[in-house]
């Protein structure tokens, strides 16, 4: 059975949809009409601050490209709402497939825009191993852009549908809100006190996975040195065995609750780990501004672990997940 995404917790749902979505649909054409003036202002900034890099022009082009993609995604969503009888047929497989195709197009178009305007390039090693499901995908998360890396890697195989565990704050992106709730994703409230309920919802998302892939970002947030020190200190206090086997220089220790919930719900699924190096400058607007255009290609590495090699007991699974997380960190260190 194909389900739809669990609605994100917290206030603002109708404020987003009644105020923000129409503002995007009506406002984007106006911004596009103002594009010549915006580019003229950006060119003036570049002349004063660094004409060779054209940073202001590049960022203006990227922002306009992004909001146009948002506009197209919302318009496509409205068309899909009509042809699915006002949403009554969202659960049908053909409807889910159409929504998935738009979602994948949007994600890959965002990355293509980053390549076109910001100079981002990438190389993928091991992507061919994602040609079949079911999969549980654990990926590094260190920037605004790398949340779409699994779509970039697995998108070559359109028959594999992706289900994501996403942070609740992303519902403020109109397209992620719309398609994230029409497809079987889960928006997790990271500060939620209802941990058991969140884990149950993640497990439900992984049920009936079939030939699809469930995506999760176990770090939960971007890494900073201060944050890493705090997390490792807490881990040493609460789980000293895990702290002893993790020597991480680039990653935060994985939060295993969501991963283990997915593994329990889909024991037949292989594990896929995705590491990358080069997205670090995309972690804040200031760092993007300082590094545009990007000179070094983004390296993406994929490993796949067969379900038959995954221990059945919880302790063994934790050790396996920590082993591969350390493997990812070691690869990043060597690639650097």
mmCIF file of C-alpha atoms in Angstrom, residues 13-263:
data_model
loop_
_atom_site.group_PDB
_atom_site.id
_atom_site.type_symbol
_atom_site.label_atom_id
_atom_site.label_comp_id
_atom_site.label_asym_id
_atom_site.label_seq_id
_atom_site.Cartn_x
_atom_site.Cartn_y
_atom_site.Cartn_z
ATOM 1 C CA UNK A 13 0.285 24.902 8.354
ATOM 2 C CA UNK A 14 -2.580 27.000 7.008
ATOM 3 C CA UNK A 15 -0.543 30.185 7.295
ATOM 4 C CA UNK A 16 1.985 28.570 4.990
ATOM 5 C CA UNK A 17 -0.546 27.353 2.501
ATOM 6 C CA UNK A 18 -2.984 30.238 2.482
ATOM 7 C CA UNK A 19 -0.412 33.034 2.603
ATOM 8 C CA UNK A 20 2.950 31.708 1.414
ATOM 9 C CA UNK A 21 1.886 29.545 -1.513
ATOM 10 C CA UNK A 22 -0.224 32.237 -3.250
ATOM 11 C CA UNK A 23 2.554 34.741 -2.567
ATOM 12 C CA UNK A 24 4.976 32.479 -4.448
ATOM 13 C CA UNK A 25 2.584 31.817 -7.341
ATOM 14 C CA UNK A 26 1.699 35.507 -7.764
ATOM 15 C CA UNK A 27 5.013 37.041 -6.750
ATOM 16 C CA UNK A 28 7.447 35.005 -8.850
ATOM 17 C CA UNK A 29 6.257 36.415 -12.224
ATOM 18 C CA UNK A 30 6.729 39.905 -10.760
ATOM 19 C CA UNK A 31 10.273 39.097 -9.664
ATOM 20 C CA UNK A 32 11.057 37.639 -13.083
ATOM 21 C CA UNK A 33 9.782 40.870 -14.665
ATOM 22 C CA UNK A 34 12.126 42.773 -12.362
ATOM 23 C CA UNK A 35 15.071 40.524 -13.256
ATOM 24 C CA UNK A 36 16.833 43.119 -15.489
ATOM 25 C CA UNK A 37 16.848 45.634 -12.642
ATOM 26 C CA UNK A 38 18.003 42.986 -10.149
ATOM 27 C CA UNK A 39 20.870 41.934 -12.414
ATOM 28 C CA UNK A 40 21.850 45.553 -12.996
ATOM 29 C CA UNK A 41 22.063 46.099 -9.230
ATOM 30 C CA UNK A 42 24.053 42.861 -8.846
ATOM 31 C CA UNK A 43 26.448 43.950 -11.587
ATOM 32 C CA UNK A 44 27.035 47.232 -9.762
ATOM 33 C CA UNK A 45 27.874 45.343 -6.578
ATOM 34 C CA UNK A 46 30.271 43.092 -8.479
ATOM 35 C CA UNK A 47 32.047 46.042 -10.061
ATOM 36 C CA UNK A 48 32.735 47.374 -6.579
ATOM 37 C CA UNK A 49 33.609 44.117 -4.841
ATOM 38 C CA UNK A 50 35.165 41.769 -7.406
ATOM 39 C CA UNK A 51 34.179 41.743 -11.084
ATOM 40 C CA UNK A 52 36.084 38.566 -11.911
ATOM 41 C CA UNK A 53 34.015 36.292 -9.700
ATOM 42 C CA UNK A 54 30.612 37.877 -10.447
ATOM 43 C CA UNK A 55 29.400 36.693 -7.067
ATOM 44 C CA UNK A 56 26.346 38.961 -6.830
ATOM 45 C CA UNK A 57 25.229 38.127 -10.370
ATOM 46 C CA UNK A 58 25.675 34.395 -9.749
ATOM 47 C CA UNK A 59 23.723 34.471 -6.483
ATOM 48 C CA UNK A 60 20.958 36.566 -8.046
ATOM 49 C CA UNK A 61 20.671 34.090 -10.915
ATOM 50 C CA UNK A 62 20.625 31.164 -8.481
ATOM 51 C CA UNK A 63 17.918 32.769 -6.339
ATOM 52 C CA UNK A 64 15.733 33.566 -9.359
ATOM 53 C CA UNK A 65 16.246 30.073 -10.777
ATOM 54 C CA UNK A 66 15.241 28.574 -7.430
ATOM 55 C CA UNK A 67 12.042 30.571 -7.032
ATOM 56 C CA UNK A 68 11.052 29.786 -10.623
ATOM 57 C CA UNK A 69 11.467 26.085 -9.799
ATOM 58 C CA UNK A 70 9.256 26.630 -6.739
ATOM 59 C CA UNK A 71 6.642 28.268 -8.981
ATOM 60 C CA UNK A 72 6.720 25.428 -11.508
ATOM 61 C CA UNK A 73 6.497 22.855 -8.710
ATOM 62 C CA UNK A 74 3.436 24.514 -7.168
ATOM 63 C CA UNK A 75 1.688 24.894 -10.516
ATOM 64 C CA UNK A 76 2.405 21.236 -11.299
ATOM 65 C CA UNK A 77 1.050 20.345 -7.861
ATOM 66 C CA UNK A 78 -2.183 22.214 -8.629
ATOM 67 C CA UNK A 79 -2.557 20.311 -11.906
ATOM 68 C CA UNK A 80 -1.945 17.021 -10.091
ATOM 69 C CA UNK A 81 -4.543 17.997 -7.479
ATOM 70 C CA UNK A 82 -7.125 18.447 -10.250
ATOM 71 C CA UNK A 83 -6.372 15.177 -12.050
ATOM 72 C CA UNK A 84 -6.459 13.262 -8.750
ATOM 73 C CA UNK A 85 -9.998 14.507 -8.061
ATOM 74 C CA UNK A 86 -9.045 17.089 -5.498
ATOM 75 C CA UNK A 87 -6.585 14.771 -3.801
ATOM 76 C CA UNK A 88 -8.984 11.848 -3.355
ATOM 77 C CA UNK A 89 -6.775 9.655 -5.556
ATOM 78 C CA UNK A 90 -3.390 10.661 -4.085
ATOM 79 C CA UNK A 91 -2.859 7.162 -2.697
ATOM 80 C CA UNK A 92 -3.136 5.478 -6.078
ATOM 81 C CA UNK A 93 0.163 4.190 -7.419
ATOM 82 C CA UNK A 94 -0.093 6.179 -10.666
ATOM 83 C CA UNK A 95 -0.648 9.374 -8.676
ATOM 84 C CA UNK A 96 2.299 8.643 -6.418
ATOM 85 C CA UNK A 97 4.441 7.987 -9.479
ATOM 86 C CA UNK A 98 3.499 11.322 -11.068
ATOM 87 C CA UNK A 99 4.257 13.189 -7.839
ATOM 88 C CA UNK A 100 7.521 11.316 -7.497
ATOM 89 C CA UNK A 101 8.572 12.255 -11.035
ATOM 90 C CA UNK A 102 7.931 15.950 -10.334
ATOM 91 C CA UNK A 103 9.772 15.707 -7.000
ATOM 92 C CA UNK A 104 12.801 14.095 -8.642
ATOM 93 C CA UNK A 105 12.788 16.634 -11.476
ATOM 94 C CA UNK A 106 12.680 19.484 -8.944
ATOM 95 C CA UNK A 107 15.553 18.093 -6.859
ATOM 96 C CA UNK A 108 17.779 17.470 -9.852
ATOM 97 C CA UNK A 109 16.897 20.879 -11.325
ATOM 98 C CA UNK A 110 18.039 22.545 -8.085
ATOM 99 C CA UNK A 111 21.386 20.778 -8.343
ATOM 100 C CA UNK A 112 21.666 21.663 -12.031
ATOM 101 C CA UNK A 113 21.064 25.312 -11.125
ATOM 102 C CA UNK A 114 23.813 25.123 -8.493
ATOM 103 C CA UNK A 115 26.118 23.823 -11.202
ATOM 104 C CA UNK A 116 25.076 26.432 -13.736
ATOM 105 C CA UNK A 117 25.279 29.520 -11.500
ATOM 106 C CA UNK A 118 27.541 28.605 -8.584
ATOM 107 C CA UNK A 119 30.039 26.425 -10.425
ATOM 108 C CA UNK A 120 29.184 23.270 -8.456
ATOM 109 C CA UNK A 121 30.374 20.044 -10.084
ATOM 110 C CA UNK A 122 30.250 16.526 -8.710
ATOM 111 C CA UNK A 123 31.663 13.076 -9.237
ATOM 112 C CA UNK A 124 29.856 9.974 -7.962
ATOM 113 C CA UNK A 125 31.702 6.767 -7.079
ATOM 114 C CA UNK A 126 29.520 3.703 -6.501
ATOM 115 C CA UNK A 127 26.220 5.141 -7.708
ATOM 116 C CA UNK A 128 25.586 2.060 -9.831
ATOM 117 C CA UNK A 129 24.992 0.061 -6.622
ATOM 118 C CA UNK A 130 21.699 1.935 -6.092
ATOM 119 C CA UNK A 131 20.024 0.415 -9.155
ATOM 120 C CA UNK A 132 17.586 -1.727 -7.153
ATOM 121 C CA UNK A 133 15.543 -1.621 -3.979
ATOM 122 C CA UNK A 134 14.671 -1.975 -1.256
ATOM 123 C CA UNK A 135 17.244 0.295 0.385
ATOM 124 C CA UNK A 136 17.660 2.241 3.594
ATOM 125 C CA UNK A 137 19.961 5.144 2.758
ATOM 126 C CA UNK A 138 21.974 6.939 5.457
ATOM 127 C CA UNK A 139 23.596 10.110 4.131
ATOM 128 C CA UNK A 140 25.850 12.862 5.390
ATOM 129 C CA UNK A 141 24.217 16.259 5.884
ATOM 130 C CA UNK A 142 26.371 19.375 6.056
ATOM 131 C CA UNK A 143 24.803 22.034 3.837
ATOM 132 C CA UNK A 144 21.659 23.478 2.283
ATOM 133 C CA UNK A 145 22.133 21.505 -0.925
ATOM 134 C CA UNK A 146 23.211 18.020 0.084
ATOM 135 C CA UNK A 147 19.705 16.996 1.194
ATOM 136 C CA UNK A 148 19.039 16.317 -2.498
ATOM 137 C CA UNK A 149 22.178 14.190 -2.998
ATOM 138 C CA UNK A 150 20.253 10.886 -2.658
ATOM 139 C CA UNK A 151 17.921 12.112 -5.407
ATOM 140 C CA UNK A 152 20.971 12.929 -7.509
ATOM 141 C CA UNK A 153 22.492 9.480 -6.930
ATOM 142 C CA UNK A 154 19.365 7.323 -7.167
ATOM 143 C CA UNK A 155 17.552 9.522 -9.680
ATOM 144 C CA UNK A 156 19.158 7.605 -12.527
ATOM 145 C CA UNK A 157 16.721 4.804 -11.653
ATOM 146 C CA UNK A 158 13.234 6.373 -12.001
ATOM 147 C CA UNK A 159 11.376 3.222 -10.912
ATOM 148 C CA UNK A 160 12.800 3.547 -7.396
ATOM 149 C CA UNK A 161 10.653 5.917 -5.334
ATOM 150 C CA UNK A 162 12.284 7.788 -2.466
ATOM 151 C CA UNK A 163 10.853 8.292 1.007
ATOM 152 C CA UNK A 164 12.585 10.892 3.165
ATOM 153 C CA UNK A 165 12.926 11.656 6.833
ATOM 154 C CA UNK A 166 13.151 15.464 6.813
ATOM 155 C CA UNK A 167 13.461 18.094 9.516
ATOM 156 C CA UNK A 168 10.174 19.860 10.212
ATOM 157 C CA UNK A 169 11.591 23.294 9.377
ATOM 158 C CA UNK A 170 11.700 22.333 5.687
ATOM 159 C CA UNK A 171 7.914 22.600 5.435
ATOM 160 C CA UNK A 172 8.480 26.338 4.923
ATOM 161 C CA UNK A 173 9.767 25.473 1.459
ATOM 162 C CA UNK A 174 6.497 25.305 -0.546
ATOM 163 C CA UNK A 175 7.522 22.456 -2.855
ATOM 164 C CA UNK A 176 8.953 20.349 -0.053
ATOM 165 C CA UNK A 177 5.771 20.981 1.930
ATOM 166 C CA UNK A 178 3.471 20.026 -0.925
ATOM 167 C CA UNK A 179 5.261 16.956 -2.284
ATOM 168 C CA UNK A 180 6.636 15.961 1.093
ATOM 169 C CA UNK A 181 3.103 15.485 2.411
ATOM 170 C CA UNK A 182 1.607 13.924 -0.697
ATOM 171 C CA UNK A 183 4.328 11.278 -0.778
ATOM 172 C CA UNK A 184 5.241 8.867 2.055
ATOM 173 C CA UNK A 185 7.784 11.038 3.856
ATOM 174 C CA UNK A 186 8.041 12.082 7.497
ATOM 175 C CA UNK A 187 8.867 15.538 8.835
ATOM 176 C CA UNK A 188 10.556 15.036 12.174
ATOM 177 C CA UNK A 189 10.432 17.637 14.932
ATOM 178 C CA UNK A 190 13.983 17.424 16.213
ATOM 179 C CA UNK A 191 13.110 19.092 19.533
ATOM 180 C CA UNK A 192 10.030 16.935 20.055
ATOM 181 C CA UNK A 193 9.493 15.407 23.478
ATOM 182 C CA UNK A 194 7.441 12.645 21.866
ATOM 183 C CA UNK A 195 10.459 10.608 20.802
ATOM 184 C CA UNK A 196 8.570 7.308 20.824
ATOM 185 C CA UNK A 197 5.905 8.752 18.541
ATOM 186 C CA UNK A 198 8.512 10.140 16.136
ATOM 187 C CA UNK A 199 10.301 6.786 15.934
ATOM 188 C CA UNK A 200 7.007 4.980 15.363
ATOM 189 C CA UNK A 201 6.185 7.363 12.508
ATOM 190 C CA UNK A 202 9.618 6.803 10.951
ATOM 191 C CA UNK A 203 9.125 3.061 11.214
ATOM 192 C CA UNK A 204 5.699 3.345 9.584
ATOM 193 C CA UNK A 205 7.293 5.271 6.731
ATOM 194 C CA UNK A 206 9.631 2.322 6.147
ATOM 195 C CA UNK A 207 6.877 -0.293 6.193
ATOM 196 C CA UNK A 208 5.868 -1.875 2.872
ATOM 197 C CA UNK A 209 9.034 -0.441 1.330
ATOM 198 C CA UNK A 210 8.831 -2.840 -1.611
ATOM 199 C CA UNK A 211 11.428 -1.839 -4.218
ATOM 200 C CA UNK A 212 11.768 1.725 -2.947
ATOM 201 C CA UNK A 213 14.336 3.568 -0.829
ATOM 202 C CA UNK A 214 13.995 5.251 2.581
ATOM 203 C CA UNK A 215 16.370 8.199 3.087
ATOM 204 C CA UNK A 216 17.567 9.461 6.464
ATOM 205 C CA UNK A 217 20.269 11.892 7.619
ATOM 206 C CA UNK A 218 21.366 10.413 10.963
ATOM 207 C CA UNK A 219 23.486 13.372 12.088
ATOM 208 C CA UNK A 220 20.318 15.417 12.490
ATOM 209 C CA UNK A 221 22.016 18.758 11.868
ATOM 210 C CA UNK A 222 25.132 20.429 10.436
ATOM 211 C CA UNK A 223 28.434 19.769 12.146
ATOM 212 C CA UNK A 224 30.417 22.436 13.923
ATOM 213 C CA UNK A 225 33.414 21.752 16.119
ATOM 214 C CA UNK A 226 31.613 23.037 19.211
ATOM 215 C CA UNK A 227 28.580 20.881 18.430
ATOM 216 C CA UNK A 228 30.779 17.831 17.787
ATOM 217 C CA UNK A 229 32.580 18.303 21.113
ATOM 218 C CA UNK A 230 29.270 18.533 22.968
ATOM 219 C CA UNK A 231 27.760 15.494 21.254
ATOM 220 C CA UNK A 232 30.860 13.345 21.806
ATOM 221 C CA UNK A 233 31.013 14.359 25.476
ATOM 222 C CA UNK A 234 27.395 13.302 25.959
ATOM 223 C CA UNK A 235 27.983 10.082 24.036
ATOM 224 C CA UNK A 236 30.964 9.228 26.264
ATOM 225 C CA UNK A 237 28.741 9.666 29.315
ATOM 226 C CA UNK A 238 25.750 7.721 28.036
ATOM 227 C CA UNK A 239 27.221 5.152 25.612
ATOM 228 C CA UNK A 240 30.964 4.806 26.314
ATOM 229 C CA UNK A 241 31.301 1.765 24.038
ATOM 230 C CA UNK A 242 30.104 3.783 21.053
ATOM 231 C CA UNK A 243 32.296 6.741 21.968
ATOM 232 C CA UNK A 244 35.336 4.435 22.114
ATOM 233 C CA UNK A 245 34.813 3.079 18.604
ATOM 234 C CA UNK A 246 34.084 6.446 16.949
ATOM 235 C CA UNK A 247 36.961 8.763 16.094
ATOM 236 C CA UNK A 248 35.159 11.277 13.922
ATOM 237 C CA UNK A 249 36.863 14.294 12.372
ATOM 238 C CA UNK A 250 34.229 15.350 9.850
ATOM 239 C CA UNK A 251 30.910 13.801 10.877
ATOM 240 C CA UNK A 252 28.689 13.955 13.922
ATOM 241 C CA UNK A 253 27.944 10.595 15.578
ATOM 242 C CA UNK A 254 24.840 9.109 13.964
ATOM 243 C CA UNK A 255 21.609 9.180 15.924
ATOM 244 C CA UNK A 256 20.609 5.549 15.555
ATOM 245 C CA UNK A 257 16.976 5.650 16.665
ATOM 246 C CA UNK A 258 15.503 6.528 13.283
ATOM 247 C CA UNK A 259 17.853 4.217 11.388
ATOM 248 C CA UNK A 260 17.042 1.280 13.659
ATOM 249 C CA UNK A 261 13.309 2.022 13.350
ATOM 250 C CA UNK A 262 13.612 1.810 9.560
ATOM 251 C CA UNK A 263 15.683 -1.365 9.771
#
